[in-house]
C-alpha positions as protocol buffer text, in pm:
chain_id: "A"
residue {
  index: 1
  type: UNK
  ca { x: 18 y: 1508 z: 2278 }
}
residue {
  index: 2
  type: UNK
  ca { x: 47 y: 1136 z: 2216 }
}
residue {
  index: 3
  type: UNK
  ca { x: 353 y: 1006 z: 2031 }
}
residue {
  index: 4
  type: UNK
  ca { x: 172 y: 685 z: 1941 }
}
residue {
  index: 5
  type: UNK
  ca { x: -116 y: 866 z: 1770 }
}
residue {
  index: 6
  type: UNK
  ca { x: -178 y: 1054 z: 1446 }
}
residue {
  index: 7
  type: UNK
  ca { x: -465 y: 1244 z: 1295 }
}
residue {
  index: 8
  type: UNK
  ca { x: -552 y: 1358 z: 943 }
}
residue {
  index: 9
  type: UNK
  ca { x: -611 y: 1720 z: 841 }
}
residue {
  index: 10
  type: UNK
  ca { x: -724 y: 1803 z: 490 }
}
residue {
  index: 11
  type: UNK
  ca { x: -955 y: 1983 z: 256 }
}
residue {
  index: 12
  type: UNK
  ca { x: -1276 y: 1820 z: 144 }
}
residue {
  index: 13
  type: UNK
  ca { x: -1133 y: 1756 z: -205 }
}
residue {
  index: 14
  type: UNK
  ca { x: -793 y: 1612 z: -291 }
}
residue {
  index: 15
  type: UNK
  ca { x: -809 y: 1521 z: -661 }
}
residue {
  index: 16
  type: UNK
  ca { x: -437 y: 1519 z: -738 }
}
residue {
  index: 17
  type: UNK
  ca { x: -323 y: 1327 z: -432 }
}
residue {
  index: 18
  type: UNK
  ca { x: -178 y: 982 z: -498 }
}
residue {
  index: 19
  type: UNK
  ca { x: -312 y: 730 z: -241 }
}
residue {
  index: 20
  type: UNK
  ca { x: 19 y: 541 z: -255 }
}
residue {
  index: 21
  type: UNK
  ca { x: 195 y: 854 z: -128 }
}
residue {
  index: 22
  type: UNK
  ca { x: -47 y: 879 z: 165 }
}
residue {
  index: 23
  type: UNK
  ca { x: -11 y: 508 z: 237 }
}
residue {
  index: 24
  type: UNK
  ca { x: 368 y: 539 z: 245 }
}
residue {
  index: 25
  type: UNK
  ca { x: 345 y: 820 z: 503 }
}
residue {
  index: 26
  type: UNK
  ca { x: 105 y: 618 z: 718 }
}
residue {
  index: 27
  type: UNK
  ca { x: 347 y: 324 z: 706 }
}
residue {
  index: 28
  type: UNK
  ca { x: 637 y: 552 z: 806 }
}
residue {
  index: 29
  type: UNK
  ca { x: 442 y: 658 z: 1112 }
}
residue {
  index: 30
  type: UNK
  ca { x: 361 y: 296 z: 1198 }
}
residue {
  index: 31
  type: UNK
  ca { x: 735 y: 220 z: 1179 }
}
residue {
  index: 32
  type: UNK
  ca { x: 787 y: 507 z: 1428 }
}
residue {
  index: 33
  type: UNK
  ca { x: 546 y: 347 z: 1677 }
}
residue {
  index: 34
  type: UNK
  ca { x: 216 y: 511 z: 1583 }
}
residue {
  index: 35
  type: UNK
  ca { x: -67 y: 268 z: 1654 }
}
residue {
  index: 36
  type: UNK
  ca { x: -372 y: 500 z: 1679 }
}
residue {
  index: 37
  type: UNK
  ca { x: -519 y: 697 z: 1388 }
}
residue {
  index: 38
  type: UNK
  ca { x: -794 y: 955 z: 1451 }
}
residue {
  index: 39
  type: UNK
  ca { x: -1012 y: 1064 z: 1161 }
}
residue {
  index: 40
  type: UNK
  ca { x: -1286 y: 1327 z: 1125 }
}
residue {
  index: 41
  type: UNK
  ca { x: -1459 y: 1163 z: 827 }
}
residue {
  index: 42
  type: UNK
  ca { x: -1563 y: 1491 z: 663 }
}
residue {
  index: 43
  type: UNK
  ca { x: -1429 y: 1481 z: 308 }
}
residue {
  index: 44
  type: UNK
  ca { x: -1248 y: 1284 z: 40 }
}
residue {
  index: 45
  type: UNK
  ca { x: -908 y: 1319 z: 210 }
}
residue {
  index: 46
  type: UNK
  ca { x: -1040 y: 1184 z: 540 }
}
residue {
  index: 47
  type: UNK
  ca { x: -1215 y: 891 z: 370 }
}
residue {
  index: 48
  type: UNK
  ca { x: -906 y: 807 z: 164 }
}
residue {
  index: 49
  type: UNK
  ca { x: -700 y: 799 z: 483 }
}
residue {
  index: 50
  type: UNK
  ca { x: -964 y: 591 z: 662 }
}
residue {
  index: 51
  type: UNK
  ca { x: -964 y: 335 z: 383 }
}
residue {
  index: 52
  type: UNK
  ca { x: -583 y: 319 z: 372 }
}
residue {
  index: 53
  type: UNK
  ca { x: -551 y: 266 z: 750 }
}
residue {
  index: 54
  type: UNK
  ca { x: -822 y: -1 z: 726 }
}
residue {
  index: 55
  type: UNK
  ca { x: -632 y: -178 z: 448 }
}
residue {
  index: 56
  type: UNK
  ca { x: -303 y: -153 z: 640 }
}
residue {
  index: 57
  type: UNK
  ca { x: -459 y: -332 z: 938 }
}
residue {
  index: 58
  type: UNK
  ca { x: -407 y: -657 z: 744 }
}
residue {
  index: 59
  type: UNK
  ca { x: -30 y: -594 z: 754 }
}
residue {
  index: 60
  type: UNK
  ca { x: -23 y: -419 z: 1094 }
}
residue {
  index: 61
  type: UNK
  ca { x: -303 y: -576 z: 1305 }
}
residue {
  index: 62
  type: UNK
  ca { x: -207 y: -370 z: 1613 }
}
residue {
  index: 63
  type: UNK
  ca { x: -309 y: -34 z: 1460 }
}
residue {
  index: 64
  type: UNK
  ca { x: -645 y: 121 z: 1545 }
}
residue {
  index: 65
  type: UNK
  ca { x: -862 y: 337 z: 1323 }
}
residue {
  index: 66
  type: UNK
  ca { x: -1097 y: 578 z: 1507 }
}
residue {
  index: 67
  type: UNK
  ca { x: -1372 y: 797 z: 1367 }
}
residue {
  index: 68
  type: UNK
  ca { x: -1444 y: 1106 z: 1579 }
}
residue {
  index: 69
  type: UNK
  ca { x: -1790 y: 1244 z: 1503 }
}
residue {
  index: 70
  type: UNK
  ca { x: -1905 y: 1602 z: 1573 }
}
residue {
  index: 71
  type: UNK
  ca { x: -2274 y: 1517 z: 1625 }
}
residue {
  index: 72
  type: UNK
  ca { x: -2485 y: 1205 z: 1672 }
}
residue {
  index: 73
  type: UNK
  ca { x: -2665 y: 1237 z: 1337 }
}
residue {
  index: 74
  type: UNK
  ca { x: -2329 y: 1225 z: 1152 }
}
residue {
  index: 75
  type: UNK
  ca { x: -2353 y: 1008 z: 840 }
}
residue {
  index: 76
  type: UNK
  ca { x: -2087 y: 735 z: 838 }
}
residue {
  index: 77
  type: UNK
  ca { x: -2014 y: 647 z: 474 }
}
residue {
  index: 78
  type: UNK
  ca { x: -1804 y: 333 z: 528 }
}
residue {
  index: 79
  type: UNK
  ca { x: -1731 y: 85 z: 806 }
}
residue {
  index: 80
  type: UNK
  ca { x: -1353 y: 128 z: 816 }
}
residue {
  index: 81
  type: UNK
  ca { x: -1327 y: 203 z: 1187 }
}
residue {
  index: 82
  type: UNK
  ca { x: -1252 y: 7 z: 1502 }
}
residue {
  index: 83
  type: UNK
  ca { x: -1449 y: 256 z: 1708 }
}
residue {
  index: 84
  type: UNK
  ca { x: -1664 y: 567 z: 1669 }
}
residue {
  index: 85
  type: UNK
  ca { x: -1593 y: 836 z: 1928 }
}
residue {
  index: 86
  type: UNK
  ca { x: -1837 y: 1114 z: 2021 }
}
residue {
  index: 87
  type: UNK
  ca { x: -1636 y: 1348 z: 2247 }
}
residue {
  index: 88
  type: UNK
  ca { x: -1800 y: 1461 z: 2570 }
}
residue {
  index: 89
  type: UNK
  ca { x: -1945 y: 1811 z: 2552 }
}
residue {
  index: 90
  type: UNK
  ca { x: -2036 y: 1806 z: 2184 }
}
residue {
  index: 91
  type: UNK
  ca { x: -2396 y: 1704 z: 2255 }
}
residue {
  index: 92
  type: UNK
  ca { x: -2474 y: 2061 z: 2365 }
}
residue {
  index: 93
  type: UNK
  ca { x: -2304 y: 2234 z: 2068 }
}
residue {
  index: 94
  type: UNK
  ca { x: -2475 y: 2380 z: 1764 }
}
residue {
  index: 95
  type: UNK
  ca { x: -2378 y: 2157 z: 1473 }
}
residue {
  index: 96
  type: UNK
  ca { x: -2156 y: 2423 z: 1310 }
}
residue {
  index: 97
  type: UNK
  ca { x: -1971 y: 2486 z: 1637 }
}
residue {
  index: 98
  type: UNK
  ca { x: -1932 y: 2112 z: 1694 }
}
residue {
  index: 99
  type: UNK
  ca { x: -1703 y: 2064 z: 1393 }
}
residue {
  index: 100
  type: UNK
  ca { x: -1423 y: 2300 z: 1510 }
}
residue {
  index: 101
  type: UNK
  ca { x: -1456 y: 2160 z: 1862 }
}
residue {
  index: 102
  type: UNK
  ca { x: -1426 y: 1806 z: 1725 }
}
residue {
  index: 103
  type: UNK
  ca { x: -1120 y: 1918 z: 1523 }
}
residue {
  index: 104
  type: UNK
  ca { x: -956 y: 2044 z: 1844 }
}
residue {
  index: 105
  type: UNK
  ca { x: -1020 y: 1703 z: 1997 }
}
residue {
  index: 106
  type: UNK
  ca { x: -850 y: 1534 z: 1699 }
}
residue {
  index: 107
  type: UNK
  ca { x: -540 y: 1753 z: 1742 }
}
residue {
  index: 108
  type: UNK
  ca { x: -530 y: 1696 z: 2117 }
}
residue {
  index: 109
  type: UNK
  ca { x: -519 y: 1319 z: 2068 }
}
residue {
  index: 110
  type: UNK
  ca { x: -219 y: 1316 z: 1833 }
}
residue {
  index: 111
  type: UNK
  ca { x: 153 y: 1377 z: 1812 }
}
residue {
  index: 112
  type: UNK
  ca { x: 153 y: 1359 z: 1432 }
}
residue {
  index: 113
  type: UNK
  ca { x: -74 y: 1481 z: 1154 }
}
residue {
  index: 114
  type: UNK
  ca { x: -78 y: 1371 z: 792 }
}
residue {
  index: 115
  type: UNK
  ca { x: -221 y: 1670 z: 609 }
}
residue {
  index: 116
  type: UNK
  ca { x: -341 y: 1787 z: 271 }
}
residue {
  index: 117
  type: UNK
  ca { x: -368 y: 2162 z: 327 }
}
residue {
  index: 118
  type: UNK
  ca { x: -318 y: 2387 z: 23 }
}
residue {
  index: 119
  type: UNK
  ca { x: -520 y: 2694 z: 120 }
}
residue {
  index: 120
  type: UNK
  ca { x: -498 y: 2938 z: 409 }
}
residue {
  index: 121
  type: UNK
  ca { x: -874 y: 2954 z: 467 }
}
residue {
  index: 122
  type: UNK
  ca { x: -1138 y: 2708 z: 583 }
}
residue {
  index: 123
  type: UNK
  ca { x: -1162 y: 2445 z: 850 }
}
residue {
  index: 124
  type: UNK
  ca { x: -861 y: 2242 z: 735 }
}
residue {
  index: 125
  type: UNK
  ca { x: -636 y: 2551 z: 742 }
}
residue {
  index: 126
  type: UNK
  ca { x: -759 y: 2648 z: 1089 }
}
residue {
  index: 127
  type: UNK
  ca { x: -701 y: 2295 z: 1218 }
}
residue {
  index: 128
  type: UNK
  ca { x: -355 y: 2289 z: 1059 }
}
residue {
  index: 129
  type: UNK
  ca { x: -265 y: 2615 z: 1236 }
}
residue {
  index: 130
  type: UNK
  ca { x: -390 y: 2471 z: 1565 }
}
residue {
  index: 131
  type: UNK
  ca { x: -178 y: 2158 z: 1514 }
}
residue {
  index: 132
  type: UNK
  ca { x: 126 y: 2380 z: 1446 }
}
residue {
  index: 133
  type: UNK
  ca { x: 66 y: 2572 z: 1769 }
}
residue {
  index: 134
  type: UNK
  ca { x: 25 y: 2246 z: 1962 }
}
residue {
  index: 135
  type: UNK
  ca { x: 361 y: 2118 z: 1832 }
}
residue {
  index: 136
  type: UNK
  ca { x: 242 y: 1822 z: 1626 }
}
residue {
  index: 137
  type: UNK
  ca { x: 480 y: 1681 z: 1367 }
}
residue {
  index: 138
  type: UNK
  ca { x: 309 y: 1786 z: 1043 }
}
residue {
  index: 139
  type: UNK
  ca { x: 344 y: 1600 z: 715 }
}
residue {
  index: 140
  type: UNK
  ca { x: 173 y: 1820 z: 455 }
}
residue {
  index: 141
  type: UNK
  ca { x: 126 y: 1628 z: 130 }
}
residue {
  index: 142
  type: UNK
  ca { x: 1 y: 1942 z: -46 }
}
residue {
  index: 143
  type: UNK
  ca { x: 350 y: 2097 z: -36 }
}
residue {
  index: 144
  type: UNK
  ca { x: 568 y: 2070 z: -346 }
}
residue {
  index: 145
  type: UNK
  ca { x: 855 y: 1908 z: -161 }
}
residue {
  index: 146
  type: UNK
  ca { x: 846 y: 1547 z: -53 }
}
residue {
  index: 147
  type: UNK
  ca { x: 740 y: 1517 z: 311 }
}
residue {
  index: 148
  type: UNK
  ca { x: 995 y: 1370 z: 546 }
}
residue {
  index: 149
  type: UNK
  ca { x: 765 y: 1183 z: 785 }
}
residue {
  index: 150
  type: UNK
  ca { x: 1050 y: 1163 z: 1034 }
}
residue {
  index: 151
  type: UNK
  ca { x: 979 y: 1034 z: 1385 }
}
């Protein structure tokens, strides 16, 4: 677990989520010393977070924005990232098995996770449970209460 790194965990859709709320949580983590952000690039939540970290690089030039892809044919929608990472071992995985394995890699890189997880099923929920077990500090923006984002 890396205290200077965060990842994003969320459902494919996040219609009601205010980007300013996400941006504020990212900035709180930066103020706590987080300089690396790992993103899976799979849905609207991931791409919103990628764009926000990219925009915040103007204010915090020391932060890094990484895209972690599950397979080499992965379609990259935008060029928000400092680096694209293809974790070792994924080249031999079936594409459906590669996504959960990539998600484990994301969790292993981070000490924090900004999340948008409303449901108890699906890949985001499974990754959220893994992050809980691994002891990451979780900031779930889908919860009714305001997240604390404490260091």
